[in-house]
Amino acid sequence: MTGSTLPDGRYAEKRLDKGMSHNSFGHLFRITTWGESHGPAIGCVVDGCPPGVPITQAEIQTYLDKRRPGQSKYTTQRKEPDTVEILSGVFEDEDGALVTTGTPIALQISNVDARSKDYGDIKDKFRPGHADYTYLEKYGVRDWRGSGRASARETATRVAAGAVARKVVPGLRVRGALVQVGPHKIDRANWSWDTVNENPFFCPDPKAAENWAEFLDEIRKSGSSTGAVIEIVADGVPVGLGAPLYAKLDQDIASGLMSINAVKGVEIGAGFESAALSGEENADEMQNGPPGWPTFLSNHAGGILGGISTGQPVVARFAVKPTSSISNPRSTIDKDGNNTEVVTKGRHDPCVGIRAVPIGEAMIAIVLADHYLRHRGQTGQDVAQDVDTNLEWLPTESSF
Ligand SMILES: Cc1cc2nc3c(=O)[nH]c(=O)nc-3n(C[C@H](O)[C@H](O)[C@H](O)COP(=O)(O)O)c2cc1C
């Protein structure tokens, strides 16, 4: 390094021997994703999925359709059908149904609506709050078209992989909801899972959904953006997943959720609120329950004790920051170090939290599938827990 500050000195040197690594997540159930926002396609390879897991293109598509952009005025207007192709790793079983073969599953999604010219004005400028500066500093080269690899376009592939992961743990159900937009929280007493799919926000509280519509309209029209909090609840998680001390289930959940673009905070169960509780309040009391199972009287632990699942619903929450690409001007510098202003045009999510709901679900499913296989590998136990929908536990019942 000569320490030159000229772009073709400073950044060309960085280009020489730097490669982008760390595109894989998980141990036994392992995903590797590839692709950029404005490249021809994005995709992932799911390695380690056991053979014989029934899976169809339509099933994977259902989850991708939840994350797809352009479905309401509250998300980016980029129109991507996000049609997934299964390129490998599945074959017909004796009855003609598609099942996994135990070989790598390659999933591909084409990019069909990229408009790279929208990014022309900011290709040499650093958007405050985005990854432009750090990518260029680290690698010396930056794909500015639609933010390249830093775009959450990549997360579509995680959602596809998550659809496979859900099938690996018998009886697993992973559901998510948006519980806060900007400063506006839901009223937990109104929580209804049915409502989640009846509004454009994945909001479990119909009243809050109405208020958010108004709030987000103002945010969008003013050229600004806002943050959000997403809650994921996984039930049917068998007792025993996770391991002390460096493979805690909560540790890996935090890692998976924190890997999602724009995530700035993760909590499990009562999370940060637990600091304000007394020992008595926080203790999830236990009673003799159905044969073989204890009954827990609350779930401040979010279904995890000592890094190991208790058999209760696993509850995690994550906060996303406001979208950094906004059309209101912000002060910044360009890559030559000149002071300037940046205004981001193009199509952006005014609140990335909405489409983060299916992404968070996918990451939790991937972590649980991985730990399920690791548990089986270490203990030889095939564990499962049926979800009894008559006794459904609602996040309203806990004092988060
Ligand atoms: C679903 C989703 C959609 C996103 N859409 C945008 C977007 O339209 N514009 C933008 O600037 N950032 C968007 N982001 C966030 C950026 O990808 C992210 O802020 C950027 O990669 C920098 O990484 P960091 O925020 O994790 O530090 C989105 C994030 C998610 C989860």
XYZ file of C-alpha atoms and ligand atoms in Angstrom:
431
model
C 0.000 0.000 0.000
C 1.328 3.437 -0.882
C -1.398 5.291 0.960
C -2.485 7.134 -2.194
C -5.890 8.761 -1.868
C -6.644 8.746 -5.596
C -9.339 6.272 -6.543
C -7.166 4.523 -9.059
C -4.402 4.308 -6.506
C -6.336 3.634 -3.359
C -8.996 1.353 -4.794
C -7.030 -0.373 -7.567
C -4.538 -1.648 -4.977
C -7.329 -3.084 -2.891
C -8.616 -4.937 -5.936
C -5.413 -6.938 -6.332
C -5.878 -9.723 -3.862
C -9.239 -9.296 -2.199
C -12.100 -11.704 -2.810
C -15.522 -11.723 -1.212
C -15.937 -14.773 0.963
C -18.341 -15.945 3.671
C -21.378 -16.629 1.553
C -22.348 -19.800 3.412
C -24.407 -20.274 6.573
C -25.055 -23.369 8.682
C -23.141 -26.549 9.446
C -24.973 -29.766 8.505
C -27.825 -27.943 6.761
C -25.712 -25.425 4.905
C -26.722 -22.772 2.416
C -24.437 -20.917 0.028
C -25.959 -17.983 -1.821
C -24.704 -16.200 -4.929
C -25.690 -13.339 -7.208
C -26.178 -9.591 -7.308
C -29.181 -7.304 -7.550
C -28.684 -6.464 -11.224
C -26.906 -9.599 -12.433
C -28.781 -12.076 -14.623
C -29.890 -14.241 -11.687
C -29.481 -15.011 -8.009
C -29.456 -18.399 -6.375
C -28.356 -20.703 -3.634
C -27.087 -24.186 -3.040
C -28.559 -26.083 -0.105
C -26.120 -28.758 0.985
C -26.710 -31.419 3.623
C -30.473 -31.733 3.249
C -31.383 -35.354 4.063
C -32.795 -37.523 1.244
C -36.495 -38.287 0.981
C -37.804 -34.863 2.033
C -40.858 -34.105 -0.129
C -40.547 -30.692 -1.793
C -42.055 -29.043 -4.862
C -41.368 -25.878 -6.804
C -44.882 -24.659 -5.881
C -44.176 -25.039 -2.173
C -40.986 -22.977 -2.370
C -42.801 -20.426 -4.537
C -45.452 -19.845 -1.855
C -42.845 -18.363 0.467
C -41.143 -16.375 -2.282
C -44.511 -14.868 -3.193
C -44.773 -13.457 0.334
C -41.425 -11.650 -0.042
C -41.868 -10.609 -3.690
C -41.432 -6.857 -4.323
C -44.069 -4.597 -5.850
C -47.113 -6.148 -4.185
C -48.303 -2.947 -2.519
C -47.450 0.743 -2.558
C -45.602 0.211 0.735
C -42.769 -1.810 -0.813
C -40.358 -1.248 -3.695
C -42.048 -1.019 -7.094
C -39.427 -3.217 -8.759
C -41.468 -5.936 -10.496
C -39.781 -9.289 -10.055
C -41.866 -12.449 -10.453
C -39.238 -14.299 -8.376
C -40.018 -17.582 -10.052
C -37.754 -20.227 -8.583
C -36.227 -23.063 -10.594
C -34.971 -26.220 -8.907
C -31.853 -27.154 -10.854
C -30.664 -30.160 -8.875
C -31.073 -32.335 -5.812
C -34.634 -33.630 -6.274
C -36.066 -36.676 -8.014
C -39.282 -38.682 -8.142
C -39.836 -41.284 -5.447
C -41.639 -44.602 -6.066
C -45.016 -42.821 -6.109
C -43.828 -40.173 -8.540
C -43.639 -37.423 -5.909
C -40.626 -35.115 -5.902
C -38.281 -35.690 -2.980
C -34.785 -34.544 -2.117
C -32.021 -36.953 -3.097
C -29.455 -35.946 -0.466
C -27.325 -34.211 -3.103
C -26.881 -30.413 -3.319
C -30.126 -28.607 -4.104
C -29.491 -25.681 -6.468
C -32.214 -23.030 -6.595
C -32.180 -20.186 -9.100
C -34.253 -17.015 -9.508
C -33.867 -14.737 -12.539
C -33.581 -10.953 -12.225
C -35.923 -9.513 -14.845
C -36.618 -5.913 -13.813
C -33.254 -4.323 -13.021
C -32.883 -0.621 -13.968
C -29.211 0.083 -13.474
C -29.408 3.613 -14.906
C -31.366 4.695 -11.805
C -28.114 4.263 -9.899
C -25.910 6.251 -12.324
C -26.031 9.419 -10.187
C -24.781 7.665 -7.066
C -22.200 5.340 -8.537
C -19.321 7.494 -7.259
C -21.051 8.704 -4.093
C -21.495 6.993 -0.756
C -25.061 6.809 0.532
C -25.007 7.513 4.290
C -26.261 4.399 6.070
C -25.621 2.077 3.119
C -22.712 -0.262 2.415
C -21.226 1.753 -0.494
C -18.263 3.145 1.458
C -17.318 -0.050 3.303
C -17.572 -2.318 0.230
C -15.335 -0.024 -1.801
C -12.836 0.421 1.052
C -12.629 -3.323 1.612
C -12.645 -4.707 -1.924
C -11.610 -1.772 -4.097
C -14.437 -2.510 -6.491
C -18.143 -2.009 -6.024
C -21.077 -3.155 -8.119
C -23.168 0.005 -7.738
C -26.017 -1.334 -9.876
C -28.894 -1.772 -7.428
C -26.291 -2.091 -4.609
C -24.921 -5.354 -6.041
C -24.391 -7.970 -3.383
C -25.343 -5.522 -0.609
C -28.886 -5.462 -1.953
C -31.514 -7.447 -0.076
C -32.318 -9.033 -3.445
C -30.029 -11.837 -2.225
C -32.496 -12.611 0.562
C -34.945 -14.132 -1.944
C -32.575 -17.086 -2.153
C -32.640 -17.486 1.635
C -36.429 -17.593 1.531
C -36.212 -20.385 -1.072
C -33.711 -22.303 1.088
C -35.922 -21.704 4.125
C -38.823 -23.440 2.376
C -36.672 -26.585 2.192
C -35.496 -26.166 5.804
C -39.079 -26.075 7.071
C -39.592 -29.593 5.706
C -36.553 -31.045 7.500
C -37.881 -30.741 11.062
C -41.045 -32.840 11.443
C -43.997 -30.789 12.695
C -42.136 -27.469 12.574
C -44.164 -24.307 11.949
C -42.440 -20.939 11.629
C -44.532 -17.788 11.425
C -43.632 -14.118 11.533
C -45.330 -10.771 11.973
C -44.447 -7.099 11.927
C -44.946 -5.777 15.463
C -43.664 -2.204 15.201
C -43.338 0.341 12.380
C -41.400 3.463 13.280
C -42.530 4.373 16.812
C -45.923 2.637 16.379
C -46.255 -0.745 18.153
C -49.072 -3.256 17.885
C -51.433 -3.897 20.777
C -50.582 -7.507 21.702
C -54.085 -8.073 23.061
C -55.310 -7.871 19.433
C -52.863 -10.506 18.099
C -54.444 -12.744 15.457
C -52.409 -14.951 13.128
C -55.273 -14.840 10.595
C -54.968 -11.051 10.412
C -51.284 -11.334 9.459
C -52.180 -12.448 5.939
C -55.027 -9.963 5.530
C -53.062 -6.720 5.284
C -50.003 -5.602 3.292
C -47.799 -5.387 6.419
C -47.985 -8.917 7.922
C -49.473 -7.118 10.925
C -51.275 -9.283 13.535
C -53.312 -6.345 14.898
C -55.962 -4.982 12.477
C -56.120 -1.613 14.235
C -52.360 -1.092 14.056
C -52.410 -2.048 10.357
C -54.822 0.839 9.677
C -52.605 3.306 11.521
C -49.489 2.072 9.746
C -51.111 2.570 6.348
C -51.567 6.252 7.137
C -48.109 6.623 8.710
C -46.320 4.862 5.835
C -48.187 6.916 3.241
C -46.805 10.069 4.846
C -43.296 8.604 5.085
C -43.356 7.478 1.452
C -44.730 10.739 0.083
C -42.223 12.803 2.058
C -39.326 10.886 0.458
C -38.233 9.450 3.795
C -38.154 5.964 5.318
C -38.722 4.238 8.646
C -37.525 1.262 10.665
C -39.484 -1.651 12.129
C -39.501 -4.655 14.470
C -40.338 -8.170 13.293
C -41.281 -11.077 15.543
C -40.826 -14.726 14.570
C -42.494 -17.587 16.422
C -41.496 -21.177 15.718
C -43.629 -23.874 17.227
C -43.259 -27.603 16.964
C -39.594 -27.158 17.943
C -38.575 -30.362 19.725
C -36.873 -30.168 23.113
C -33.091 -30.565 22.946
C -31.989 -28.552 19.878
C -28.890 -26.432 20.396
C -25.760 -27.051 22.397
C -23.770 -25.324 25.088
C -21.705 -23.210 24.848
C -20.554 -22.149 21.401
C -23.484 -23.563 19.479
C -26.317 -22.177 21.551
C -29.560 -22.159 19.650
C -30.138 -18.508 20.581
C -26.599 -17.639 19.488
C -27.144 -19.139 16.041
C -30.585 -17.545 15.731
C -29.033 -14.165 16.539
C -26.347 -14.785 13.924
C -28.888 -15.817 11.269
C -31.149 -12.833 11.902
C -28.279 -10.372 12.213
C -27.034 -11.545 8.799
C -30.156 -10.043 7.188
C -29.583 -6.624 5.601
C -30.494 -3.619 7.745
C -30.835 -5.609 11.002
C -29.489 -3.676 13.973
C -30.889 -5.613 16.926
C -31.997 -9.138 17.838
C -33.665 -10.398 20.988
C -34.962 -13.755 22.198
C -38.080 -14.092 24.359
C -38.378 -11.175 26.767
C -35.048 -9.916 25.367
C -34.040 -6.450 26.516
C -37.214 -6.187 28.597
C -35.948 -9.015 30.830
C -33.451 -6.582 32.353
C -36.363 -4.802 34.032
C -38.047 -7.951 35.394
C -37.585 -9.440 38.845
C -36.329 -13.005 39.187
C -39.851 -14.142 40.102
C -41.421 -12.418 37.106
C -38.838 -13.749 34.686
C -38.906 -17.345 35.960
C -40.933 -19.511 33.587
C -42.540 -21.704 36.238
C -42.952 -25.393 35.456
C -45.677 -27.863 36.325
C -46.308 -31.477 35.661
C -47.853 -31.576 32.183
C -48.878 -34.194 29.648
C -46.896 -37.453 29.988
C -43.276 -36.803 29.151
C -43.711 -33.036 28.878
C -43.650 -30.307 31.493
C -46.026 -27.367 31.232
C -44.358 -23.960 31.363
C -46.526 -21.186 32.755
C -44.840 -18.447 30.717
C -42.194 -18.063 28.012
C -39.845 -15.237 28.898
C -36.970 -17.474 27.829
C -38.329 -17.568 24.260
C -38.200 -21.366 24.258
C -34.462 -21.667 24.939
C -32.603 -22.446 28.197
C -28.851 -22.977 28.324
C -28.756 -22.667 24.555
C -31.076 -25.698 24.226
C -34.726 -25.652 23.122
C -37.299 -26.366 25.839
C -40.068 -27.577 23.510
C -41.920 -24.275 23.963
C -42.344 -21.939 20.989
C -39.062 -20.296 20.046
C -39.625 -16.538 19.935
C -37.193 -14.068 18.396
C -37.480 -10.421 17.469
C -35.300 -8.251 15.257
C -35.127 -4.548 14.509
C -34.396 -3.127 11.061
C -33.155 0.397 10.549
C -34.867 2.888 8.201
C -33.987 2.375 4.522
C -30.898 4.423 3.737
C -31.806 5.098 0.081
C -34.065 8.112 0.474
C -34.936 10.858 -1.960
C -34.329 13.657 0.562
C -30.788 15.067 0.211
C -28.068 14.009 2.654
C -24.489 15.243 2.970
C -21.790 12.824 1.925
C -18.518 12.499 0.006
C -17.700 10.969 -3.343
C -14.983 8.390 -3.900
C -12.426 11.156 -4.556
C -13.166 12.546 -1.108
C -15.104 15.658 -2.259
C -17.946 16.904 -0.101
C -21.232 16.584 -1.943
C -24.918 15.790 -1.537
C -26.681 12.559 -2.371
C -30.279 12.042 -3.414
C -31.243 8.436 -4.107
C -33.615 7.905 -6.992
C -34.968 4.574 -8.104
C -37.286 2.131 -6.436
C -36.806 1.463 -2.738
C -38.713 0.048 0.202
C -39.880 2.893 2.480
C -39.878 0.317 5.290
C -37.769 -2.794 4.720
C -39.385 -4.446 7.750
C -42.411 -5.537 5.736
C -40.552 -7.838 3.360
C -38.167 -8.826 6.159
C -40.939 -10.936 7.735
C -40.622 -13.959 5.367
C -36.828 -13.512 5.397
C -36.704 -13.757 9.194
C -38.944 -16.839 9.076
C -36.557 -18.433 6.571
C -33.433 -17.756 8.650
C -35.037 -19.252 11.772
C -36.156 -22.327 9.783
C -32.595 -22.731 8.445
C -31.085 -22.518 11.952
C -33.623 -25.007 13.316
C -33.077 -27.467 10.461
C -29.328 -27.252 10.988
C -29.643 -27.851 14.731
C -32.125 -30.660 14.198
C -29.587 -32.504 12.042
C -26.740 -31.701 14.448
C -28.811 -33.013 17.371
C -29.563 -36.208 15.465
C -25.896 -36.558 14.530
C -24.697 -36.231 18.091
C -27.381 -38.106 20.007
C -28.851 -40.403 17.370
C -32.326 -39.173 18.409
C -35.031 -38.489 15.838
C -37.043 -35.927 17.747
C -40.354 -34.369 16.801
C -43.067 -32.408 18.496
C -46.547 -32.187 17.063
C -48.127 -28.773 17.018
C -51.493 -28.994 18.712
C -53.366 -26.173 17.030
C -56.211 -26.470 19.556
C -53.835 -25.386 22.275
C -52.190 -22.652 20.264
C -49.870 -20.411 22.243
C -50.205 -16.770 21.270
C -47.536 -14.128 21.772
C -50.217 -12.132 23.638
C -49.956 -14.518 26.582
C -46.404 -13.715 27.442
C -45.353 -10.478 29.076
C -42.658 -9.501 26.565
C -36.291 -6.724 2.526
C -35.247 -5.662 2.484
C -35.308 -4.693 1.481
C -34.362 -3.682 1.437
N -34.505 -2.713 0.473
C -33.663 -1.655 0.504
C -33.847 -0.582 -0.418
O -34.781 -0.589 -1.217
N -32.972 0.445 -0.356
C -31.937 0.482 0.543
O -31.181 1.438 0.566
N -31.756 -0.513 1.415
C -32.568 -1.580 1.425
N -32.371 -2.598 2.316
C -31.264 -2.504 3.274
C -29.884 -2.633 2.654
O -29.758 -3.804 1.900
C -28.830 -2.559 3.776
O -29.059 -1.476 4.592
C -27.429 -2.448 3.221
O -27.047 -3.662 2.602
C -26.385 -2.138 4.288
O -26.295 -3.183 5.209
P -26.643 -3.001 6.743
O -27.843 -2.127 6.826
O -26.914 -4.395 7.231
O -25.464 -2.364 7.399
C -33.306 -3.649 2.379
C -33.241 -4.623 3.378
C -34.206 -5.623 3.444
C -34.135 -6.645 4.546
